PDB file of C-alpha atoms in Angstrom:
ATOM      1  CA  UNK A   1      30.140 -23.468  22.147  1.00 74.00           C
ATOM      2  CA  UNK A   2      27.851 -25.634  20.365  1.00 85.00           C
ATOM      3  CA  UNK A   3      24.550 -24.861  18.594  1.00 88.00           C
ATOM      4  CA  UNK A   4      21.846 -26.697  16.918  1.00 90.00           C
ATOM      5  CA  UNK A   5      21.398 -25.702  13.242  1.00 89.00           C
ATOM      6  CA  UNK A   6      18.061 -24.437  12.230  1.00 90.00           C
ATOM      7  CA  UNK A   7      17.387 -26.663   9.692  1.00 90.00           C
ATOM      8  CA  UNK A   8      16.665 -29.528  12.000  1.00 93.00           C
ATOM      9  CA  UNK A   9      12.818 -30.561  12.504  1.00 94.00           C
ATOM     10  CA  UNK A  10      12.236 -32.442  15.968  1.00 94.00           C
ATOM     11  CA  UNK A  11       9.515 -35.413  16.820  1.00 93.00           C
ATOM     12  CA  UNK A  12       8.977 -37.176  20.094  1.00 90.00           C
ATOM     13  CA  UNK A  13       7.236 -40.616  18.880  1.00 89.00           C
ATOM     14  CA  UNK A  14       7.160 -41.991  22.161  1.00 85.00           C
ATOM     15  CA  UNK A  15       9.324 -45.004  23.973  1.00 87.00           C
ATOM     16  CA  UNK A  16      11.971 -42.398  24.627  1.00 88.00           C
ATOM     17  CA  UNK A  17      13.073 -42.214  21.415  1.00 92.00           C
ATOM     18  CA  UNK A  18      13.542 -38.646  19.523  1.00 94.00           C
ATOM     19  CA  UNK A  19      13.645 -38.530  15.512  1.00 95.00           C
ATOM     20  CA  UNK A  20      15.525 -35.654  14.000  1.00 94.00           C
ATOM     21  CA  UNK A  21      15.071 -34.527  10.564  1.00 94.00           C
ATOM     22  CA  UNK A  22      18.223 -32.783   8.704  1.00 90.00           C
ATOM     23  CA  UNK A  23      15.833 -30.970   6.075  1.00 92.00           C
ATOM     24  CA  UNK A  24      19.458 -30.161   4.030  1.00 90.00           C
ATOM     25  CA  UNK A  25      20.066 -33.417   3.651  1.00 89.00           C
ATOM     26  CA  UNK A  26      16.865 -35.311   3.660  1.00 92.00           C
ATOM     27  CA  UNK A  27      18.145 -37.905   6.568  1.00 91.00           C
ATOM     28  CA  UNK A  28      16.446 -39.023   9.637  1.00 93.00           C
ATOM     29  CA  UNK A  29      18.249 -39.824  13.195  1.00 93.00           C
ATOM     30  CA  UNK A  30      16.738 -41.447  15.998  1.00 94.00           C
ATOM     31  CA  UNK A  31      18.265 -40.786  19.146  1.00 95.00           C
ATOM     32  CA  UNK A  32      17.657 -42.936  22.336  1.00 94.00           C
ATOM     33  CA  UNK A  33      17.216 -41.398  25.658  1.00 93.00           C
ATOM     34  CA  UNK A  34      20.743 -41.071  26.763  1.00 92.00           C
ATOM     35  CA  UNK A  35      22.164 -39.790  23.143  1.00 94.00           C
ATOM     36  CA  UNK A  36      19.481 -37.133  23.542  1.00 94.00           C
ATOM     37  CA  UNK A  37      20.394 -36.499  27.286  1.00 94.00           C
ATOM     38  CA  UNK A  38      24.074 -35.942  25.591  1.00 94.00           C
ATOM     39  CA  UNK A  39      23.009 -33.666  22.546  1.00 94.00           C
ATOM     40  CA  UNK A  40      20.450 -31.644  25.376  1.00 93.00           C
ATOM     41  CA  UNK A  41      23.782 -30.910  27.730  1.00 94.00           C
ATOM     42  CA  UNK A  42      25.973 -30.501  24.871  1.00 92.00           C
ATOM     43  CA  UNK A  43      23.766 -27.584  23.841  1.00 91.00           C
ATOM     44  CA  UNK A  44      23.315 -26.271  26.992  1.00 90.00           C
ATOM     45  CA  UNK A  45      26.863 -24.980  26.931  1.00 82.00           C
ATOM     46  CA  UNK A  46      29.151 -24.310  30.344  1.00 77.00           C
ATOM     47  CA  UNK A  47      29.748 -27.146  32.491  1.00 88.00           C
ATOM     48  CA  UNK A  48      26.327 -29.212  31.857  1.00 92.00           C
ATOM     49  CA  UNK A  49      28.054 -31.843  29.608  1.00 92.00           C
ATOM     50  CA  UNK A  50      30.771 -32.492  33.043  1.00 93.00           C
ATOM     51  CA  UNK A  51      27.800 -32.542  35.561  1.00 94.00           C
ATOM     52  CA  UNK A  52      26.502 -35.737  32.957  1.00 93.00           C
ATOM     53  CA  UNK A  53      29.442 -37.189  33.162  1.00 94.00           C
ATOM     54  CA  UNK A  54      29.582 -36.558  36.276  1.00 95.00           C
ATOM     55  CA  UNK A  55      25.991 -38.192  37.210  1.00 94.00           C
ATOM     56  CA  UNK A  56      26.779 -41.223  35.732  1.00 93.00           C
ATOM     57  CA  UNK A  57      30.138 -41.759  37.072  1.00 94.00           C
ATOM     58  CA  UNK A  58      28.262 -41.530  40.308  1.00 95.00           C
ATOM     59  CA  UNK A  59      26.526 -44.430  39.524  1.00 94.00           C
ATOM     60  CA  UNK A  60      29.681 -46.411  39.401  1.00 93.00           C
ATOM     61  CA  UNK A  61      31.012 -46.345  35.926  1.00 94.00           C
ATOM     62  CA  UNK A  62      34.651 -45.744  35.102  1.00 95.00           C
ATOM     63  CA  UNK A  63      34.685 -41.998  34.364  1.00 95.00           C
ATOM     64  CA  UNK A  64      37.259 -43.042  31.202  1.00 95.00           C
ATOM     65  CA  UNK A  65      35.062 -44.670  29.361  1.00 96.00           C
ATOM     66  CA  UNK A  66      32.317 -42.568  30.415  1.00 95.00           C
ATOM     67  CA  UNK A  67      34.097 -39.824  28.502  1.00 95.00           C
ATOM     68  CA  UNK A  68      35.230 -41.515  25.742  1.00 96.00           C
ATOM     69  CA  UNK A  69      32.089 -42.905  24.908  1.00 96.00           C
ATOM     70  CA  UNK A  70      30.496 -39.471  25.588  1.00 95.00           C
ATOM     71  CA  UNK A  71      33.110 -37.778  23.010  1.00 94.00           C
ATOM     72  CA  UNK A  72      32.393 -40.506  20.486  1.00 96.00           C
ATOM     73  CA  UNK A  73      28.884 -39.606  20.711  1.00 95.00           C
ATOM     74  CA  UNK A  74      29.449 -35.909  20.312  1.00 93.00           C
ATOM     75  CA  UNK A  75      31.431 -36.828  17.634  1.00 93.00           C
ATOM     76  CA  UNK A  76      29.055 -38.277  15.808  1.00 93.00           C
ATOM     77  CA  UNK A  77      26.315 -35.944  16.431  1.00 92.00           C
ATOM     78  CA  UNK A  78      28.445 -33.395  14.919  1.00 91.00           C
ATOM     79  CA  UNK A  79      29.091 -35.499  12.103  1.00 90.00           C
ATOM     80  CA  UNK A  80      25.379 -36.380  11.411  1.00 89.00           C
ATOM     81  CA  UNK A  81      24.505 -32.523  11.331  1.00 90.00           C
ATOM     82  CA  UNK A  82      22.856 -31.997  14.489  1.00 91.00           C
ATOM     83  CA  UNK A  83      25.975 -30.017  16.281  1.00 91.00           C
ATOM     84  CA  UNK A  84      27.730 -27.105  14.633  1.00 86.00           C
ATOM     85  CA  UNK A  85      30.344 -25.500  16.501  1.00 82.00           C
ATOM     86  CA  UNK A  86      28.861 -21.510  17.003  1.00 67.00           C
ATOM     87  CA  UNK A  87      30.630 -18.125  17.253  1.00 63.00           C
ATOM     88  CA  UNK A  88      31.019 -16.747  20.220  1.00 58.00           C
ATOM     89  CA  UNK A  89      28.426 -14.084  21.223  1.00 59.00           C
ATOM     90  CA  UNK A  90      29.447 -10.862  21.425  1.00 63.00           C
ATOM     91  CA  UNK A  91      29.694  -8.636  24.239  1.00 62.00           C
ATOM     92  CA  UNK A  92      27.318  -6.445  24.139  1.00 61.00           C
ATOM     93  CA  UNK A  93      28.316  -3.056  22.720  1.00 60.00           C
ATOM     94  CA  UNK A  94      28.013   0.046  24.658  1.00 61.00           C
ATOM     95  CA  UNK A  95      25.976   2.460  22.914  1.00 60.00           C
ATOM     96  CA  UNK A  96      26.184   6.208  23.340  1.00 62.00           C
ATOM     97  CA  UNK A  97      23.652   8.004  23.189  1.00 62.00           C
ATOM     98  CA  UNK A  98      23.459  12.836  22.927  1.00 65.00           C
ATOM     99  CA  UNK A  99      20.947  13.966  25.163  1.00 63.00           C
ATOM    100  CA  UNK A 100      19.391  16.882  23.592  1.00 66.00           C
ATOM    101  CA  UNK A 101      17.646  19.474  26.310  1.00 68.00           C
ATOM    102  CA  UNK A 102      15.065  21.883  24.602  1.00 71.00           C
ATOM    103  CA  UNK A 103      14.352  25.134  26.732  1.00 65.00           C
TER     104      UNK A 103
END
């Protein structure tokens, strides 16, 4: 599963264009509208980055260089800092709890 690290500030500037700051390092990425669409299903988790691929393969695009360019993408996202690869949650733990009756 894939998470986006806390150190990342966000800005919408307008024109469909998103500007992420990396506060570690100092550096600025602009995404356009379909990187972001990518990053957005990426973190959604489950089967959100498929449907994408999925969508646009609809539209008549050969689904191998769909995902190719898609994992390229991810790829890179990862590599700029704005993907880190999370730990899986935890299920939750059962707790037990002592009733204590007072007569």
């Amino acid at each position: 599963m894939l998470s986006r690290p806390d150190h990342l500030r966000i800005a919408h500037p307008g024109h469909e264009a998103t500007a992420v700051l990396n506060l570690r390092t100092g550096q600025w990425v602009w995404l356009d509208e379909d990187t972001r669409r990518i990053w957005d299903a990426a973190l959604s988790g489950g089967s959100a980055l498929r449907t994408l691929i999925d969508s646009v393969c609809a539209r008549g695009f050969e689904r191998a260089q769909v995902e190719t360019a898609t994992e390229a993408i991810v790829d890179g996202l990862r590599a700029s800092g704005l993907l880190h690869s999370a730990p899986r949650p935890r299920p939750a733990s059962r707790r037990w709890w002592r009733v204590i009756l007072c007569r």
